[in-house]
Short mmCIF file of C-alpha atoms and ligand atoms in Angstrom, two decimals:
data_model
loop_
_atom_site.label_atom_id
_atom_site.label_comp_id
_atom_site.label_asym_id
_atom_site.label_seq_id
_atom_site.Cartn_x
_atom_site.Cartn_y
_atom_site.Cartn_z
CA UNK A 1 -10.89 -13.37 -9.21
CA UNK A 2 -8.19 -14.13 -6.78
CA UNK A 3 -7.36 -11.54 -3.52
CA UNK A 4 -6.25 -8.01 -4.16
CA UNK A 5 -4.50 -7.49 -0.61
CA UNK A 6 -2.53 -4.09 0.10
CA UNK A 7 -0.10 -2.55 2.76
CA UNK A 8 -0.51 0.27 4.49
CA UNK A 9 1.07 2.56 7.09
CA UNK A 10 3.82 5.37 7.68
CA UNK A 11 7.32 5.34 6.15
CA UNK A 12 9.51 2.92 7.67
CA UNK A 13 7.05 0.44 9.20
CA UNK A 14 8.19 -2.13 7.17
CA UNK A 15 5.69 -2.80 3.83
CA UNK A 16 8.22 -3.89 1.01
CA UNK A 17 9.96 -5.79 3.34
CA UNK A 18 6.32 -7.60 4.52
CA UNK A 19 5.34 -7.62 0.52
CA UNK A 20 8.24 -10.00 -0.38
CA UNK A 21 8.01 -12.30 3.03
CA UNK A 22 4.64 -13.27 2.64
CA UNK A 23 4.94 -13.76 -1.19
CA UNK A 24 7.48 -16.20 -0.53
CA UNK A 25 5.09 -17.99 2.01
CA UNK A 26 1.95 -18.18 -0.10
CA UNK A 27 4.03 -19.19 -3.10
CA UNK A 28 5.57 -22.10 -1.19
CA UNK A 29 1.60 -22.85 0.37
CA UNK A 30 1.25 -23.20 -3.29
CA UNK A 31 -0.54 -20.05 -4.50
CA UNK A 32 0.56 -17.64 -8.00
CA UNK A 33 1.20 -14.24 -6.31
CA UNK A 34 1.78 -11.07 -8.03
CA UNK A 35 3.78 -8.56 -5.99
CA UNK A 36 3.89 -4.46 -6.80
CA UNK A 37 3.83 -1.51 -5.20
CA UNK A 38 2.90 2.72 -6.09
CA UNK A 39 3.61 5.03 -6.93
CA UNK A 40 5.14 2.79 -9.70
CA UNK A 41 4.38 -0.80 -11.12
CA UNK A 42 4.40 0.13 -14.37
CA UNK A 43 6.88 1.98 -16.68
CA UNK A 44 4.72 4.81 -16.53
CA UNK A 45 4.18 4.61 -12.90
CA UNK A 46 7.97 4.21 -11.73
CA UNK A 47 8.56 7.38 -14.11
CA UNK A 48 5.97 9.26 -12.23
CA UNK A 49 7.48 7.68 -9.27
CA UNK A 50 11.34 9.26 -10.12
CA UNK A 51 9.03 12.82 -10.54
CA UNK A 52 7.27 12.26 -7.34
CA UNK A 53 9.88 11.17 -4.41
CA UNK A 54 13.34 12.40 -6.03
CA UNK A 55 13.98 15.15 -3.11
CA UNK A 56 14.70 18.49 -4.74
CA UNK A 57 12.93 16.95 -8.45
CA UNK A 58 10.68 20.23 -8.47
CA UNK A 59 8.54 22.18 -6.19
CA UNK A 60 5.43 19.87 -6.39
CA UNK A 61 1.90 21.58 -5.18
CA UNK A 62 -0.79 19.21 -3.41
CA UNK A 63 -3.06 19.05 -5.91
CA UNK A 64 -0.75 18.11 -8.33
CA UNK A 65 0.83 15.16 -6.63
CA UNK A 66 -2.67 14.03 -5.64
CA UNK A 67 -3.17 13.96 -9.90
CA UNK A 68 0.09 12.30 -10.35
CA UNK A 69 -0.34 9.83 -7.72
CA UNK A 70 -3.79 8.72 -8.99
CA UNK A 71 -2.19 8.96 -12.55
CA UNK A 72 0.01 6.45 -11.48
CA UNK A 73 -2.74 4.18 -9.85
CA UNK A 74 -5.21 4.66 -13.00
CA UNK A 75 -2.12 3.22 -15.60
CA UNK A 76 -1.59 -0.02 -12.51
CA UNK A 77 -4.84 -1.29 -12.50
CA UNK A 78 -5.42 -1.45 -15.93
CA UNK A 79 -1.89 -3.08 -16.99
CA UNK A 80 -0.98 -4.81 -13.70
CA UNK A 81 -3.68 -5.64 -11.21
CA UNK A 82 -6.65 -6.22 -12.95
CA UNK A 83 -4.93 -8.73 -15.61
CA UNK A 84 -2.88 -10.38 -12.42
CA UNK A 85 -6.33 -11.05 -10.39
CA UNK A 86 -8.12 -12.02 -13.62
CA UNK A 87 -5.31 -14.73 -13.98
CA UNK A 88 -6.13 -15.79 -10.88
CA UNK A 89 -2.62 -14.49 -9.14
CA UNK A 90 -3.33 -13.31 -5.52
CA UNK A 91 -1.87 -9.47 -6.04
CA UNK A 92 0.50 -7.83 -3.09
CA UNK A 93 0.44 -4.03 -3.52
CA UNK A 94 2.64 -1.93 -1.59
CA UNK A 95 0.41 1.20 -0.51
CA UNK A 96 -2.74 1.70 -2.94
CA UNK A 97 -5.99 4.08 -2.41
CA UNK A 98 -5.85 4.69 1.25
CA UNK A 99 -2.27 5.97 0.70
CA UNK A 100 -3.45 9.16 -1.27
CA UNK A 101 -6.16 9.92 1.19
CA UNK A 102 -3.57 9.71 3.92
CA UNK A 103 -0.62 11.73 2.81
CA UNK A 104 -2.61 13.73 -0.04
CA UNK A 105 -5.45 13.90 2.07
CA UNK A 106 -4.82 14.00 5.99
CA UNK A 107 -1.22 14.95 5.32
CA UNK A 108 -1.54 17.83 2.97
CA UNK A 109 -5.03 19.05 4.04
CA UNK A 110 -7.00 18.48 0.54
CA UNK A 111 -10.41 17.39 1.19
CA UNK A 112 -11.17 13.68 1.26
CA UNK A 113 -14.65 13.95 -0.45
CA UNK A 114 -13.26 15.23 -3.48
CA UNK A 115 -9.92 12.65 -3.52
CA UNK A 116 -12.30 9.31 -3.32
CA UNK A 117 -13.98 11.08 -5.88
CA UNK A 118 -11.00 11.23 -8.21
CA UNK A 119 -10.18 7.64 -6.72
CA UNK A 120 -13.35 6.11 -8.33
CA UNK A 121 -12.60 7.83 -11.41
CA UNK A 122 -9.17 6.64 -11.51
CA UNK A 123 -9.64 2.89 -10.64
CA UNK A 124 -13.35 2.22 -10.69
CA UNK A 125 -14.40 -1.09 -9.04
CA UNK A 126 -10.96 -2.29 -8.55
CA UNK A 127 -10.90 -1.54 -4.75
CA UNK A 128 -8.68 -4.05 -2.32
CA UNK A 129 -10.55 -7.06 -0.42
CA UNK A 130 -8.04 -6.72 2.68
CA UNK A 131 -6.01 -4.02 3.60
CA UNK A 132 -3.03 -4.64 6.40
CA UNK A 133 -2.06 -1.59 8.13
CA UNK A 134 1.83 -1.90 9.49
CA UNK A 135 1.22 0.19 12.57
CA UNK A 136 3.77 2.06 14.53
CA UNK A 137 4.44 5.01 16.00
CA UNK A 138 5.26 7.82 12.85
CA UNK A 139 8.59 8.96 14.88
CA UNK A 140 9.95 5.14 15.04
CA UNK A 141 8.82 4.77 11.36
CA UNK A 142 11.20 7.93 10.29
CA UNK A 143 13.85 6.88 12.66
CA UNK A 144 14.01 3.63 10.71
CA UNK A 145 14.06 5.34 7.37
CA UNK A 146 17.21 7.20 8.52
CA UNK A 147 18.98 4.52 10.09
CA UNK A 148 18.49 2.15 6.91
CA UNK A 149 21.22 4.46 5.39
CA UNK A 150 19.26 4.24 2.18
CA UNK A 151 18.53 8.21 0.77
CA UNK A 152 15.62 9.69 2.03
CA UNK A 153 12.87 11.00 -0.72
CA UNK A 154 11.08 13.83 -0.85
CA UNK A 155 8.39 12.61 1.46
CA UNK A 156 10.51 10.92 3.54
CA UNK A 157 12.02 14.53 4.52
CA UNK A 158 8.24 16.37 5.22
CA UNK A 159 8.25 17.10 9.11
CA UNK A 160 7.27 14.64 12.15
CA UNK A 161 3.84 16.64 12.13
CA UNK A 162 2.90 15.70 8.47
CA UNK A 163 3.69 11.91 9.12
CA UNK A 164 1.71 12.22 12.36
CA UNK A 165 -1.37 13.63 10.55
CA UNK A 166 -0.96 10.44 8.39
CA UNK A 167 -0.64 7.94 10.85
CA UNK A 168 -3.47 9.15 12.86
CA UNK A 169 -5.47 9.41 9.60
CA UNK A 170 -5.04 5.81 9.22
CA UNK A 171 -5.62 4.66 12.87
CA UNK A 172 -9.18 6.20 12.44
CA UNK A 173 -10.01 4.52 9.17
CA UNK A 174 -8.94 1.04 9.78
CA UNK A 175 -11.72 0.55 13.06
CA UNK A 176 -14.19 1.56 10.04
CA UNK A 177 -13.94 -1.33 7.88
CA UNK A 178 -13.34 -4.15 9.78
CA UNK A 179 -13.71 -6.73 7.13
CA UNK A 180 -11.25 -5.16 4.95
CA UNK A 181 -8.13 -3.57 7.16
CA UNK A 182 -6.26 -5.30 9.47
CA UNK A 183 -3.59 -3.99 11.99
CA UNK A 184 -0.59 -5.64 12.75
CA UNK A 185 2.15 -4.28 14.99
CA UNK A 186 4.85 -3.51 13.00
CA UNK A 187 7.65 -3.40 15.95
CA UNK A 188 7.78 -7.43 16.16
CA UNK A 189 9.90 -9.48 14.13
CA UNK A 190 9.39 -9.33 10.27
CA UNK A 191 9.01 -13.33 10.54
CA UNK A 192 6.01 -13.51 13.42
CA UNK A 193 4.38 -10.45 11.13
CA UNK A 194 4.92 -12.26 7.79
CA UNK A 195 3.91 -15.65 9.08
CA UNK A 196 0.47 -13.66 10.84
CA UNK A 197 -0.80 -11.95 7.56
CA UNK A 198 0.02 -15.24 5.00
CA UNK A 199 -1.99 -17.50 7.33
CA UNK A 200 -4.88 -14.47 7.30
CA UNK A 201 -4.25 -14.65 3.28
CA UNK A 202 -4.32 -18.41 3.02
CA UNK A 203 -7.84 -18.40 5.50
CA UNK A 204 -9.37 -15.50 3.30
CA UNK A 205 -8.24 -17.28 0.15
CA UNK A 206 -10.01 -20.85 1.55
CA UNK A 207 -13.19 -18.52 2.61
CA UNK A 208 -13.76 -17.86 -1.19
CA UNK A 209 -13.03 -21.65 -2.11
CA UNK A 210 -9.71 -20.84 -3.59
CA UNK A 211 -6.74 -23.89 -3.57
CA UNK A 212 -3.51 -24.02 -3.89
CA UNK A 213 -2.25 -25.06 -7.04
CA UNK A 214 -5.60 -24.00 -8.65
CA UNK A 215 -3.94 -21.30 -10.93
CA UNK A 216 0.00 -21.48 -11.69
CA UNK A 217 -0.12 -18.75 -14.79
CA UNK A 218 1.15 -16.30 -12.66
CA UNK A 219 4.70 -15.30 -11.97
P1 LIG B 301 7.47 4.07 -0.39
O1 LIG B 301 7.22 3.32 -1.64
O2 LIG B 301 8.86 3.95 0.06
O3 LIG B 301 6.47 3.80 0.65
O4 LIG B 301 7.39 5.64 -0.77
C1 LIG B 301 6.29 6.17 -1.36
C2 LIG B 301 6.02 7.51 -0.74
O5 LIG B 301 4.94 8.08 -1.47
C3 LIG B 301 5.58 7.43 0.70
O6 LIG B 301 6.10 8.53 1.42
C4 LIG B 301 4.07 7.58 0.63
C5 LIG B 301 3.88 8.43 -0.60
N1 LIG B 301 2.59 8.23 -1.27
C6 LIG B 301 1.67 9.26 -1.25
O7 LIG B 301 1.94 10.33 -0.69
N2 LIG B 301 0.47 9.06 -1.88
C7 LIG B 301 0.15 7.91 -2.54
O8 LIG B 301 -0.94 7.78 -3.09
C8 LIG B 301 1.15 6.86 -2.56
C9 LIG B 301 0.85 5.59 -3.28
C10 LIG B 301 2.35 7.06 -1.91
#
């Protein structure tokens, strides 16, 4: 097993963008990296994906885009992550777990409890080693989204109190795993942030006696 790392945070602060930067830096340190992202990774996923953030799709009730985004997750693991890490790729997921019991969870009010529950159903052991929350404030992160001229999805468009409820959700979990999440500021440069979270990669990676070079299978 290599390292299953994922992003975190509100909309805007920056995760895709983070995903591909640091792939390219562990790649060059020498290291097979797998890069994805949910809802999607799969041709399953991205079709739930279309269903789920396509603004106006369908009226879509909590409950039911908790089940689709777990749906999602349960297809990823099996067909992407677990086969990547087994290879010995280190995998880069855009949002993962901690995303559901953010939006689905803080955001939309279901109960926690009962998402993990359907979490550990869903994806079983396969839980991340490090988690990197892109922190900033939720307003900044929606700003972004709208300035970036790219269409906004259907989450995207949920009020400044929704994505508030989510941020704060994830300020409180991150202090309770300290092994796992990180922060990072997400308002510096994407270049001092990438080069930050590779080198924390690269030292976790040399923690569990993995080299560079060890495993090439991977993309
Ligand atoms: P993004 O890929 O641009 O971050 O968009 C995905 C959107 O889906 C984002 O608003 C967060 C949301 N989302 C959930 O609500 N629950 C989840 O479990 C996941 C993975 C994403």
């Amino acid at each position: 097993m290599s390292l299953f790392v994922t992003f975190e945070g509100p909309d805007g602060a920056g995760k895709s963008t983070q995903t591909g930067l640091v792939a390219e830096r562990l790649r060059s340190a020498g290291y097979p990296v797998t890069i994805t992202r949910e809802p999607g990774g799969t041709p399953l996923g991205e079709r739930i994906r279309t269903v789920l953030l396509e603004p106006g799709e369908c009226a879509i009730v909590p409950r039911a885009e908790a089940l689709l985004m777990t749906a999602a997750r349960a297809q990823h693991v099996v067909k992407v992550i677990q086969p990547a890490l087994e290879s010995g790729a280190v995998v880069l997921c855009d949002r993962y777990i901690d995303s559901t019991l953010a939006y689905q969870g803080a955001g939309r009010g279901l109960p926690i409890d009962e998402l993990q529950e359907l979490q550990r159903f869903a994806v079983s052991s396969c839980v991340p080693d490090l988690t990197f929350l892109l922190d900033m404030p939720a307003e900044d992160g929606l700003r972004r989204r709208e300035d970036s001229g790219s269409p906004l999805n259907r989450l995207d468009r949920d009020g400044l109190a929704f994505h508030q409820r989510v941020q704060e959700w994830y300020r409180q979990a991150a202090p309770g795993d300290p092994e796992r999440w990180l922060v990072i500021d997400a308002l510096r440069s994407p270049d001092e942030i990438a080069d930050e979270i590779a080198e924390e990669i690269i030292r976790r990676l040399r923690r569990r006696g993995v080299s560079a070079g060890a495993n090439r299978k991977s993309e």
